[in-house]
Short mmCIF file of C-alpha atoms in Angstrom, two decimals:
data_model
loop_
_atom_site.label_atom_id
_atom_site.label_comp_id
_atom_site.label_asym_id
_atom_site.label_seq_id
_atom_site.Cartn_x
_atom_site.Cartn_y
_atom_site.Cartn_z
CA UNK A 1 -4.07 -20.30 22.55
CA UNK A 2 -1.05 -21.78 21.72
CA UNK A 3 -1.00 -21.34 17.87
CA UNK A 4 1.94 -19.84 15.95
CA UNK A 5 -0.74 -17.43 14.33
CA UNK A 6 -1.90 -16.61 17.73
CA UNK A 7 1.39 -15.78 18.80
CA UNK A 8 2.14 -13.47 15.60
CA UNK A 9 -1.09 -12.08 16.23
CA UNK A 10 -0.04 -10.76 19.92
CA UNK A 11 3.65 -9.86 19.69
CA UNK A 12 4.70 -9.59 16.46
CA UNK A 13 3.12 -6.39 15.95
CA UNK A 14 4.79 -4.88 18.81
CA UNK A 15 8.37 -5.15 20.69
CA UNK A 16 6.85 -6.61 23.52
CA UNK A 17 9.64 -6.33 25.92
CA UNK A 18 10.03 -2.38 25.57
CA UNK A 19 6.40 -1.06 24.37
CA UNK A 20 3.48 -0.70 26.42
CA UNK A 21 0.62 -1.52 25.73
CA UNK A 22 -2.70 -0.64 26.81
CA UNK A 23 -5.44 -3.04 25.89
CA UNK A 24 -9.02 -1.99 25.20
CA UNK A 25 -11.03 -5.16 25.22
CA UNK A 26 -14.15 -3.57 24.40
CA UNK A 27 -13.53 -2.17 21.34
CA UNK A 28 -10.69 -5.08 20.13
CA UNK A 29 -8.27 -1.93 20.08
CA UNK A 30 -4.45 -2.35 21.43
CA UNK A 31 -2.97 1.55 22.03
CA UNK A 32 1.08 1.15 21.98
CA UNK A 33 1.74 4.68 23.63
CA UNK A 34 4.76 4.61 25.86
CA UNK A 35 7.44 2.29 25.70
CA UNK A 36 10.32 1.52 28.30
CA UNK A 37 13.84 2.85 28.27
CA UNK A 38 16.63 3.46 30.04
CA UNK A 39 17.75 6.43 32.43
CA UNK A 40 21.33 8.01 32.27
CA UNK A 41 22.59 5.34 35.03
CA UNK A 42 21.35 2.24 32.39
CA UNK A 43 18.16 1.43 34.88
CA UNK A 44 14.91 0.62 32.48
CA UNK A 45 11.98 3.26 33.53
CA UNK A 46 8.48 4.06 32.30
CA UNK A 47 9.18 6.09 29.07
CA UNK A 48 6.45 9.12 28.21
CA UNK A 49 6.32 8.04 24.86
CA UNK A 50 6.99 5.45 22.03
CA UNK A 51 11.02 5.68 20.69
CA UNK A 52 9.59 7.39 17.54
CA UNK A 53 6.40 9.13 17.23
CA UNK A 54 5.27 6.54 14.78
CA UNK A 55 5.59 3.93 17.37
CA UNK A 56 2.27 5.48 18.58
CA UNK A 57 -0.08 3.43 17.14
CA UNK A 58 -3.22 1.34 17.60
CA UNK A 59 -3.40 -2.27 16.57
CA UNK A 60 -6.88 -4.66 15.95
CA UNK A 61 -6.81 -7.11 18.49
CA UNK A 62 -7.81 -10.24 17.02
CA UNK A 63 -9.62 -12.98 19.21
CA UNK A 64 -6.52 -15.49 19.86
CA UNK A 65 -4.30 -12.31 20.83
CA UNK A 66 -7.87 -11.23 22.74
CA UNK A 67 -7.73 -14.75 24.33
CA UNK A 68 -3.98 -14.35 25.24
CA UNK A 69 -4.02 -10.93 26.43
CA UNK A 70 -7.07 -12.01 28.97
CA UNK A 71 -5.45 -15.21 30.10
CA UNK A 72 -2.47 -12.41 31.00
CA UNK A 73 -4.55 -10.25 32.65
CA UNK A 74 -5.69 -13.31 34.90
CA UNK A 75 -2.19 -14.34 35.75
CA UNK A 76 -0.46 -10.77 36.14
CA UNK A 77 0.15 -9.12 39.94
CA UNK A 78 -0.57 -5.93 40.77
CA UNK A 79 2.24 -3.19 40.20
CA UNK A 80 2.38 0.59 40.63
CA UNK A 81 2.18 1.08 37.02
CA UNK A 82 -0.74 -1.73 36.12
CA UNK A 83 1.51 -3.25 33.52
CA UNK A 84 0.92 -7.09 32.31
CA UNK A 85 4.89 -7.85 32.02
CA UNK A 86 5.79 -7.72 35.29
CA UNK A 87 8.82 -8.73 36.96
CA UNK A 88 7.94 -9.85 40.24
CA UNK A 89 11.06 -11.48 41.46
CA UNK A 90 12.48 -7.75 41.67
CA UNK A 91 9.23 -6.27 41.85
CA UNK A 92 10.30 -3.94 38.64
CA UNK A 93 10.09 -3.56 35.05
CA UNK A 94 10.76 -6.77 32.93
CA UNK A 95 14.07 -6.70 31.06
CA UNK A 96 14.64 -7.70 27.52
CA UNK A 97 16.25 -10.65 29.49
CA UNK A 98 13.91 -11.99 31.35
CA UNK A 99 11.18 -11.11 28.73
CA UNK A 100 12.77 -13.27 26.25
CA UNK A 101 13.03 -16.41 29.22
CA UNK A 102 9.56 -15.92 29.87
CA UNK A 103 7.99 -15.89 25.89
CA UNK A 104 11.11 -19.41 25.56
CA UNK A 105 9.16 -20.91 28.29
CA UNK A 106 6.14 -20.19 27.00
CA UNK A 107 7.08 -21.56 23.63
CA UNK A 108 8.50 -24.74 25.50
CA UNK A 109 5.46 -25.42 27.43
CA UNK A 110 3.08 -25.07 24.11
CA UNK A 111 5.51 -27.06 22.27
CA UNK A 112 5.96 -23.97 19.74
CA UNK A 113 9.19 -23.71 17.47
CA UNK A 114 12.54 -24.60 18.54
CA UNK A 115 12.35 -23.05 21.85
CA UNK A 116 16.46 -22.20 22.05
CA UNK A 117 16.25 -19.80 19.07
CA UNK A 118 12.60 -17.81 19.96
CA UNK A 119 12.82 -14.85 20.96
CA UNK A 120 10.11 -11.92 20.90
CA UNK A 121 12.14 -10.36 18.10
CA UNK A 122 12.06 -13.42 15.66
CA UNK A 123 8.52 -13.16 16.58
CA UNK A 124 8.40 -10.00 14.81
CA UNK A 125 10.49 -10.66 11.54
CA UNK A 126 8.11 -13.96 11.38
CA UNK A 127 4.97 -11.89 11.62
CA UNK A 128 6.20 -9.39 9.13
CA UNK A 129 7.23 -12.02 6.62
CA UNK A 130 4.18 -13.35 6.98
CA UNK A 131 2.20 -10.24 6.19
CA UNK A 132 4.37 -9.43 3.00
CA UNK A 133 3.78 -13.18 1.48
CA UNK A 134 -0.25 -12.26 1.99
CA UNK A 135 0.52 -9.07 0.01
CA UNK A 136 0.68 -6.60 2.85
CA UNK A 137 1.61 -3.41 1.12
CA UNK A 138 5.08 -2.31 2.46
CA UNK A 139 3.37 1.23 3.33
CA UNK A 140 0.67 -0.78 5.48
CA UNK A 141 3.60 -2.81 7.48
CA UNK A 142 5.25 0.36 8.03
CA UNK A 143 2.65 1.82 10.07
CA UNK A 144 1.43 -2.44 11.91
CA UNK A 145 5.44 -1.92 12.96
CA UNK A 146 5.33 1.29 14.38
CA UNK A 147 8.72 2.47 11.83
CA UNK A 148 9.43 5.90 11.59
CA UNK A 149 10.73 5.61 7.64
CA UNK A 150 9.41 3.02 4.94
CA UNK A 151 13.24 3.06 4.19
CA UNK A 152 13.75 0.84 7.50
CA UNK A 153 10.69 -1.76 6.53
CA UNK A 154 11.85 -2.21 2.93
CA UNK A 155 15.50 -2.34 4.07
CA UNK A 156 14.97 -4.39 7.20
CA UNK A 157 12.85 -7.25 5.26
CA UNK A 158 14.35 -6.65 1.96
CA UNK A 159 14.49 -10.53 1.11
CA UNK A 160 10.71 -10.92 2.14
CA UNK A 161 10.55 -8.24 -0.31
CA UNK A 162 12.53 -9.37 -3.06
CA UNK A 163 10.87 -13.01 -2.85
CA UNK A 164 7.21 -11.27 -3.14
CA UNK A 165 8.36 -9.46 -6.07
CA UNK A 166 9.69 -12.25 -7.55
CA UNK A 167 6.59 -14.57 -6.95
CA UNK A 168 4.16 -12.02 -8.65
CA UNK A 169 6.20 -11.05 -12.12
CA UNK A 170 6.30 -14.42 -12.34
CA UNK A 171 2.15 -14.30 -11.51
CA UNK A 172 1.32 -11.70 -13.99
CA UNK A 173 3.76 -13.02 -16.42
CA UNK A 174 1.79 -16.13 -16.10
CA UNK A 175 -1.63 -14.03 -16.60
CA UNK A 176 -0.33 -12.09 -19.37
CA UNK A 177 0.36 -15.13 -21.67
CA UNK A 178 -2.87 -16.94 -20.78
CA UNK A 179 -4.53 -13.54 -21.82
#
């Protein structure tokens, strides 16, 4: 389960290391619904929500993330709020930190990428670039991201953007003199 697509399939969709998300195996359904945060002395606690109400979204779980999320499941310990990520060194929510160390390692031990410059994040960008060079209309990526504002998707991956563009003028240009 080691596969770059298998990997965009699971994280890239969300910010791992701050959303939470509850996995319905059954019907191949991933509810991001709460996310973590940070109290008004900096310590990371159990959010009631997503940042933005359009962070609260539900994702198709396809059978590598499936595969992933189970062999998770299997590994995880119990904690008082049945989370996957876990940190149970401190026995408390994963940081952004240690979240990033863990995904490195598990890029180093799958021999996945250059393992010094993964991090969840890139994940993300990679999955979303990815999605706009299949022709994933920027409206659709707005909501697979959880943004608030099609102005942040367009302005965030503005070069993906610009490349599409670019590659299909240059398609229909190509279909319009053949026609």
């Amino acid at each position: 389960y080691s596969s770059p697509e298998a990997l965009n399939s699971l994280g890239a969709q969300t910010k791992m290391q701050h959303e939470v998300l509850d996995i319905d195996f059954k019907n191949k359904k991933i509810h991001i619904k709460t996310s973590l945060t940070h109290d008004e002395n900096g310590k990371i606690i159990l959010g009631d929500r997503t940042k933005t109400y359009a962070g609260d979204r539900f994702l198709d779980l396809n059978t590598d993330a499936e595969a992933i999320l189970k062999e998770a499941t299997l590994e995880s310990t119990n904690n008082e709020y049945d989370l996957l990520f876990w940190d149970t060194s401190r026995n408390n929510f994963m940081s952004v930190q240690a979240s990033n160390s863990a995904f490195k390692r598990f890029c180093q031990k799958n021999n996945i990428a250059k393992q010094d410059e993964e991090t969840q994040y890139v994940l993300r960008h990679s999955y979303a670039t990815r999605k706009i060079e299949s022709g994933t209309p920027a409206e659709v990526l707005k909501d697979l991201l959880g943004h608030k504002d099609i102005e942040v998707t367009l302005n965030t991956y503005f070069d993906a953007f610009s490349e599409y563009k670019n590659k299909y003028n240059e398609k229909s240009f190509q279909y319009n003199i053949l026609s």
